[in-house]
Protein backbone atom coordinates (compact mmCIF):
# COMPACT_ATOMS: atom_id res chain seq x y z
CA UNK A 1 22.25 -29.26 -35.45
CA UNK A 2 20.28 -26.10 -36.23
CA UNK A 3 22.35 -22.98 -36.80
CA UNK A 4 21.92 -20.20 -34.28
CA UNK A 5 20.28 -16.97 -35.49
CA UNK A 6 21.12 -13.49 -34.18
CA UNK A 7 19.76 -10.04 -34.95
CA UNK A 8 22.30 -7.22 -34.80
CA UNK A 9 20.75 -3.75 -34.63
CA UNK A 10 23.21 -1.25 -36.09
CA UNK A 11 24.98 -4.05 -37.94
CA UNK A 12 26.38 -1.79 -40.66
CA UNK A 13 28.05 0.67 -38.28
CA UNK A 14 31.70 0.83 -37.25
CA UNK A 15 31.36 -1.65 -34.40
CA UNK A 16 28.46 -3.48 -36.01
CA UNK A 17 30.31 -4.61 -39.13
CA UNK A 18 33.07 -6.07 -36.96
CA UNK A 19 30.53 -7.90 -34.80
CA UNK A 20 28.70 -9.26 -37.87
CA UNK A 21 31.95 -10.54 -39.36
CA UNK A 22 32.93 -12.38 -36.17
CA UNK A 23 29.47 -13.82 -35.63
CA UNK A 24 29.40 -15.15 -39.20
CA UNK A 25 32.85 -16.70 -38.70
CA UNK A 26 31.46 -18.46 -35.60
CA UNK A 27 28.65 -19.96 -37.66
CA UNK A 28 25.77 -17.66 -36.63
CA UNK A 29 23.08 -16.76 -39.15
CA UNK A 30 23.00 -12.98 -38.93
CA UNK A 31 20.16 -10.54 -39.49
CA UNK A 32 21.68 -7.07 -39.75
CA UNK A 33 18.89 -4.70 -38.72
CA UNK A 34 19.64 -1.31 -40.29
CA UNK A 35 17.84 1.76 -41.59
CA UNK A 36 19.11 1.27 -45.17
CA UNK A 37 19.43 -2.41 -46.22
CA UNK A 38 20.73 -1.48 -49.69
CA UNK A 39 23.63 0.47 -48.22
CA UNK A 40 24.36 -2.51 -45.96
CA UNK A 41 24.75 -4.98 -48.84
CA UNK A 42 28.52 -4.94 -48.21
CA UNK A 43 27.86 -7.16 -45.15
CA UNK A 44 26.71 -10.16 -47.22
CA UNK A 45 30.18 -11.38 -48.30
CA UNK A 46 31.16 -11.61 -44.61
CA UNK A 47 29.42 -15.00 -44.51
CA UNK A 48 28.35 -17.85 -46.77
CA UNK A 49 25.51 -17.34 -49.24
CA UNK A 50 22.40 -16.40 -47.27
CA UNK A 51 24.21 -16.34 -43.92
CA UNK A 52 24.16 -12.55 -43.50
CA UNK A 53 20.97 -10.69 -44.42
CA UNK A 54 20.47 -6.92 -44.08
CA UNK A 55 16.91 -5.97 -43.20
CA UNK A 56 15.15 -2.68 -42.57
CA UNK A 57 14.37 -1.97 -38.92
CA UNK A 58 14.37 1.33 -37.06
CA UNK A 59 14.59 0.85 -33.27
CA UNK A 60 12.03 3.63 -32.83
CA UNK A 61 9.47 1.46 -34.68
CA UNK A 62 8.13 -1.27 -32.34
CA UNK A 63 6.54 -3.29 -35.17
CA UNK A 64 9.73 -3.36 -37.23
CA UNK A 65 11.75 -4.33 -34.15
CA UNK A 66 9.35 -7.14 -33.27
CA UNK A 67 9.61 -8.56 -36.80
CA UNK A 68 13.41 -8.31 -36.72
CA UNK A 69 13.74 -10.37 -33.52
CA UNK A 70 11.05 -12.96 -34.23
CA UNK A 71 12.46 -16.50 -34.12
CA UNK A 72 16.06 -15.59 -33.26
CA UNK A 73 18.26 -16.99 -30.52
CA UNK A 74 20.07 -13.76 -29.63
CA UNK A 75 19.95 -10.00 -30.12
CA UNK A 76 22.70 -7.39 -30.09
CA UNK A 77 21.81 -3.69 -29.93
CA UNK A 78 24.65 -1.40 -31.05
CA UNK A 79 22.58 1.61 -32.10
CA UNK A 80 23.73 4.93 -30.70
CA UNK A 81 24.27 8.56 -31.67
CA UNK A 82 26.96 11.07 -30.70
CA UNK A 83 24.78 14.14 -31.19
CA UNK A 84 21.09 14.89 -31.53
CA UNK A 85 19.47 15.75 -34.85
CA UNK A 86 15.76 16.19 -35.45
CA UNK A 87 13.80 13.25 -34.07
CA UNK A 88 17.02 11.33 -33.41
CA UNK A 89 17.40 12.48 -29.81
CA UNK A 90 19.36 10.78 -27.04
CA UNK A 91 16.10 9.88 -25.32
CA UNK A 92 14.54 8.45 -28.47
CA UNK A 93 17.55 6.28 -29.38
CA UNK A 94 19.43 5.49 -26.17
CA UNK A 95 16.44 5.11 -23.87
CA UNK A 96 13.14 4.47 -25.65
CA UNK A 97 14.71 2.68 -28.62
CA UNK A 98 16.85 0.49 -26.38
CA UNK A 99 13.80 -0.34 -24.24
CA UNK A 100 11.83 -1.25 -27.38
CA UNK A 101 14.53 -3.72 -28.47
CA UNK A 102 14.79 -5.28 -25.01
CA UNK A 103 11.03 -5.63 -24.59
CA UNK A 104 10.64 -7.15 -28.05
CA UNK A 105 13.47 -9.61 -27.40
CA UNK A 106 11.88 -10.68 -24.13
CA UNK A 107 8.45 -11.08 -25.70
CA UNK A 108 9.93 -13.18 -28.52
CA UNK A 109 11.60 -15.54 -26.07
CA UNK A 110 15.12 -14.58 -27.12
CA UNK A 111 17.75 -16.28 -24.99
CA UNK A 112 20.54 -13.69 -25.09
CA UNK A 113 20.66 -9.91 -25.33
CA UNK A 114 23.77 -7.71 -25.46
CA UNK A 115 23.22 -3.97 -25.14
CA UNK A 116 25.88 -1.41 -26.05
CA UNK A 117 26.24 1.45 -23.59
CA UNK A 118 29.36 3.56 -22.91
CA UNK A 119 31.92 4.29 -20.24
CA UNK A 120 30.78 7.39 -18.41
CA UNK A 121 27.12 6.35 -18.36
CA UNK A 122 25.86 8.23 -15.32
CA UNK A 123 22.36 9.42 -14.45
CA UNK A 124 23.91 12.35 -12.56
CA UNK A 125 26.25 13.44 -15.35
CA UNK A 126 26.40 17.02 -16.60
CA UNK A 127 26.22 15.61 -20.16
CA UNK A 128 22.89 14.57 -21.66
CA UNK A 129 24.63 11.78 -23.62
CA UNK A 130 25.91 10.12 -20.43
CA UNK A 131 22.57 10.51 -18.66
CA UNK A 132 20.73 8.92 -21.57
CA UNK A 133 23.15 5.98 -21.64
CA UNK A 134 22.54 5.35 -17.94
CA UNK A 135 18.77 5.60 -18.40
CA UNK A 136 19.02 3.22 -21.36
CA UNK A 137 20.81 0.63 -19.25
CA UNK A 138 18.08 0.81 -16.61
CA UNK A 139 15.34 0.49 -19.22
CA UNK A 140 17.00 -2.51 -20.87
CA UNK A 141 17.58 -4.40 -17.61
CA UNK A 142 14.02 -3.67 -16.48
CA UNK A 143 12.66 -5.25 -19.66
CA UNK A 144 15.28 -7.99 -20.00
CA UNK A 145 16.99 -8.66 -16.62
CA UNK A 146 19.47 -11.15 -18.10
CA UNK A 147 20.89 -8.70 -20.65
CA UNK A 148 24.64 -8.11 -20.89
CA UNK A 149 25.59 -4.43 -20.86
CA UNK A 150 28.80 -3.37 -22.59
CA UNK A 151 30.51 -0.10 -21.69
CA UNK A 152 33.50 0.53 -23.96
CA UNK A 153 35.88 3.46 -23.76
CA UNK A 154 36.77 5.23 -27.01
CA UNK A 155 36.81 2.49 -29.67
CA UNK A 156 39.58 2.62 -32.26
CA UNK A 157 40.01 0.91 -35.63
CA UNK A 158 40.27 1.77 -39.34
CA UNK A 159 36.83 3.41 -39.49
CA UNK A 160 36.73 5.02 -36.04
CA UNK A 161 35.44 8.53 -35.42
CA UNK A 162 38.13 9.43 -32.89
CA UNK A 163 41.68 9.06 -34.18
CA UNK A 164 40.51 9.50 -37.78
CA UNK A 165 38.94 12.83 -36.89
CA UNK A 166 42.20 14.16 -35.47
CA UNK A 167 44.14 12.64 -38.37
CA UNK A 168 42.02 14.61 -40.82
CA UNK A 169 42.51 17.73 -38.74
CA UNK A 170 46.28 17.21 -38.78
CA UNK A 171 46.20 17.21 -42.58
CA UNK A 172 44.64 20.66 -42.85
CA UNK A 173 45.52 22.47 -39.64
CA UNK A 174 48.91 23.53 -38.23
CA UNK A 175 47.56 23.09 -34.68
CA UNK A 176 45.83 20.37 -32.67
CA UNK A 177 43.67 21.19 -29.61
CA UNK A 178 44.14 19.90 -26.09
CA UNK A 179 41.20 20.60 -23.77
CA UNK A 180 42.41 21.31 -20.27
CA UNK A 181 40.86 22.19 -16.93
CA UNK A 182 44.11 22.95 -15.10
CA UNK A 183 46.37 24.56 -17.70
CA UNK A 184 47.87 28.05 -17.75
CA UNK A 185 49.13 27.71 -14.20
CA UNK A 186 52.18 29.60 -12.96
CA UNK A 187 54.91 27.24 -11.79
CA UNK A 188 57.84 28.54 -9.77
CA UNK A 189 61.03 26.77 -8.82
CA UNK A 190 64.71 27.38 -8.25
CA UNK A 191 65.18 28.23 -11.93
CA UNK A 192 62.44 30.84 -11.83
CA UNK A 193 58.79 30.93 -12.84
CA UNK A 194 57.01 29.72 -15.95
CA UNK A 195 53.52 28.91 -17.17
CA UNK A 196 52.33 25.31 -17.28
CA UNK A 197 50.10 25.48 -20.35
CA UNK A 198 48.69 21.94 -20.31
CA UNK A 199 48.49 21.06 -16.61
CA UNK A 200 47.72 17.35 -16.30
CA UNK A 201 47.28 17.06 -20.08
CA UNK A 202 43.51 17.17 -20.32
CA UNK A 203 40.89 14.40 -20.07
CA UNK A 204 42.06 10.79 -19.87
CA UNK A 205 41.03 8.12 -22.38
CA UNK A 206 41.54 4.35 -22.43
CA UNK A 207 41.07 3.45 -26.12
CA UNK A 208 39.95 -0.10 -26.84
CA UNK A 209 40.29 -1.96 -30.14
CA UNK A 210 37.12 -2.56 -32.15
CA UNK A 211 38.31 -6.13 -32.72
CA UNK A 212 38.49 -6.70 -28.96
CA UNK A 213 35.02 -5.22 -28.44
CA UNK A 214 33.56 -7.40 -31.19
CA UNK A 215 35.19 -10.52 -29.76
CA UNK A 216 33.88 -9.65 -26.29
CA UNK A 217 30.32 -9.38 -27.58
CA UNK A 218 30.55 -12.73 -29.35
CA UNK A 219 31.80 -14.38 -26.16
CA UNK A 220 28.96 -12.85 -24.15
CA UNK A 221 26.49 -14.50 -26.50
CA UNK A 222 28.24 -17.86 -26.23
CA UNK A 223 28.44 -18.11 -22.43
CA UNK A 224 25.31 -18.00 -20.26
CA UNK A 225 27.46 -17.19 -17.21
CA UNK A 226 27.71 -13.61 -18.47
CA UNK A 227 23.96 -12.99 -18.34
CA UNK A 228 22.97 -9.91 -16.38
CA UNK A 229 26.52 -8.59 -16.09
CA UNK A 230 27.87 -5.17 -17.02
CA UNK A 231 31.30 -5.17 -18.68
CA UNK A 232 33.63 -2.18 -18.85
CA UNK A 233 36.03 -2.45 -21.77
CA UNK A 234 39.25 -0.47 -22.01
CA UNK A 235 42.61 -0.90 -23.67
CA UNK A 236 45.94 -1.68 -21.98
CA UNK A 237 46.97 1.96 -21.52
CA UNK A 238 45.48 5.31 -20.51
CA UNK A 239 46.31 8.50 -22.41
CA UNK A 240 45.77 12.15 -21.60
CA UNK A 241 44.35 14.19 -24.46
CA UNK A 242 47.81 15.68 -24.93
CA UNK A 243 49.22 12.17 -25.30
CA UNK A 244 46.44 11.29 -27.75
CA UNK A 245 47.49 14.20 -29.95
CA UNK A 246 51.13 13.16 -29.68
CA UNK A 247 50.08 9.67 -30.76
CA UNK A 248 48.25 11.15 -33.75
CA UNK A 249 51.38 13.04 -34.75
CA UNK A 250 53.66 10.03 -34.38
CA UNK A 251 51.35 7.72 -36.34
CA UNK A 252 50.89 10.22 -39.19
CA UNK A 253 54.41 11.59 -39.24
CA UNK A 254 53.05 15.13 -39.04
CA UNK A 255 54.37 17.59 -36.48
CA UNK A 256 51.76 20.06 -35.30
CA UNK A 257 51.60 22.69 -32.59
CA UNK A 258 49.56 21.58 -29.60
CA UNK A 259 47.32 24.36 -28.31
CA UNK A 260 45.76 24.23 -24.81
CA UNK A 261 42.03 25.02 -24.87
CA UNK A 262 40.30 25.83 -21.56
CA UNK A 263 36.89 24.19 -21.26
CA UNK A 264 35.22 27.59 -21.20
CA UNK A 265 36.69 28.43 -24.60
CA UNK A 266 35.80 24.94 -25.81
CA UNK A 267 32.17 25.54 -24.91
CA UNK A 268 32.22 28.81 -26.85
CA UNK A 269 33.68 27.09 -29.93
CA UNK A 270 31.15 24.27 -29.66
CA UNK A 271 28.29 26.79 -29.65
CA UNK A 272 29.09 27.49 -33.30
CA UNK A 273 30.53 24.12 -34.39
CA UNK A 274 27.41 22.23 -33.28
CA UNK A 275 25.38 24.18 -35.84
CA UNK A 276 27.09 22.33 -38.71
CA UNK A 277 25.09 19.54 -40.44
CA UNK A 278 27.64 17.06 -39.08
CA UNK A 279 28.93 18.82 -35.96
CA UNK A 280 32.68 18.81 -35.37
CA UNK A 281 32.04 19.47 -31.69
CA UNK A 282 29.00 19.97 -29.48
CA UNK A 283 28.62 21.54 -26.06
CA UNK A 284 27.47 18.18 -24.72
CA UNK A 285 30.69 16.55 -25.97
CA UNK A 286 32.73 19.20 -24.19
CA UNK A 287 30.83 18.41 -20.99
CA UNK A 288 31.62 14.71 -21.51
CA UNK A 289 35.33 15.45 -21.70
CA UNK A 290 35.30 16.94 -18.23
CA UNK A 291 35.14 13.35 -16.93
CA UNK A 292 37.91 10.84 -17.66
CA UNK A 293 36.80 8.08 -20.03
CA UNK A 294 38.46 5.14 -18.28
CA UNK A 295 37.59 1.80 -16.71
CA UNK A 296 36.77 2.42 -13.06
CA UNK A 297 37.20 -1.12 -11.79
CA UNK A 298 34.77 -3.28 -9.86
CA UNK A 299 33.18 -4.70 -13.01
CA UNK A 300 34.40 -7.44 -15.36
CA UNK A 301 36.25 -6.49 -18.52
CA UNK A 302 38.37 -7.97 -21.29
CA UNK A 303 40.57 -9.91 -18.88
CA UNK A 304 37.59 -11.78 -17.43
CA UNK A 305 36.62 -12.71 -20.98
CA UNK A 306 40.10 -14.08 -21.67
CA UNK A 307 40.93 -11.31 -24.15
CA UNK A 308 44.35 -9.64 -24.13
CA UNK A 309 43.74 -5.92 -24.89
CA UNK A 310 45.30 -4.64 -28.12
CA UNK A 311 47.45 -1.52 -27.83
CA UNK A 312 46.68 1.55 -29.92
CA UNK A 313 50.36 1.79 -30.92
CA UNK A 314 50.12 -1.62 -32.62
CA UNK A 315 47.17 -0.66 -34.82
CA UNK A 316 47.16 3.11 -35.43
CA UNK A 317 50.13 3.23 -37.85
CA UNK A 318 48.32 0.76 -40.11
CA UNK A 319 45.52 3.19 -40.92
CA UNK A 320 46.66 6.61 -39.74
CA UNK A 321 49.35 6.64 -42.42
CA UNK A 322 46.59 7.73 -44.79
CA UNK A 323 46.93 11.18 -43.18
CA UNK A 324 50.71 11.26 -43.52
CA UNK A 325 52.86 13.84 -45.26
CA UNK A 326 52.66 12.14 -48.64
CA UNK A 327 49.04 11.07 -48.43
CA UNK A 328 46.88 12.04 -51.44
CA UNK A 329 44.07 14.57 -51.20
CA UNK A 330 41.11 12.93 -49.47
CA UNK A 331 43.51 10.87 -47.40
CA UNK A 332 40.74 9.38 -45.30
CA UNK A 333 39.85 7.18 -48.26
CA UNK A 334 43.36 5.95 -48.88
CA UNK A 335 44.39 2.41 -48.09
């Protein structure tokens, strides 16, 4: 029986490397389409000799994309950006690039396509990121109607860019921010009046394990019944931003002062922070946080795929300890 072949665009990224590892374990021959094949050499040991091959392919290059998907059984597109830089705009990557992959897969006669989007994808969103994700979904389904669309919430795992970011901040800062739209409210009762600094605790997140997301994608490729469906993936619990920061403190063992930040002040801070080469915060990201990042219901998710969601509390202590009190300098590289 011939081995199945799959091309994974963005195969060396945080989610991509987990997907590649699971696909290889399931016997797939994997082409990891990346911008820098040399830097992606670490993927090769995830399979048998010759089973995982990094190759150069930029999703903004139609010819390279067509070559990458030629002769394969399935395609997974995980390429995405959190902020714009130069020619890497939301439109170029999330919309035009995604459409290029879908069209090439269709033209090559590929049987399965899984496209990574995001919770919050909304063509009417205030945030350009969310609008581009929604437009990307439409473009993909127009070119490849049987594609599976995956919308995960914040994805966590050892190399994530969410909890790790706040863990690093906890190492160097005495305070952690909590964005809030309804804080600083006077509250009066029988005992007198006070100020509710955090209100409802800020935006709500439903973090989902990278292992669960990777397993979901593999199952979508294996079962034709999932064709054309959109899946919303979230973890077993929802957290306010205040609770996220409390989770960061408990998993690192560092006590920090939580500071409420009104969205207006957050936008002002982002005006300057987005000028950094690798922005700590952008105005578009602040706009995104005005909408809760949670599963809305009405679409299939992990449960329909037979996957029991992994809790953040079960995983975070395993890698957030690198930011603990006795962590060495450069704790993000510690084991």
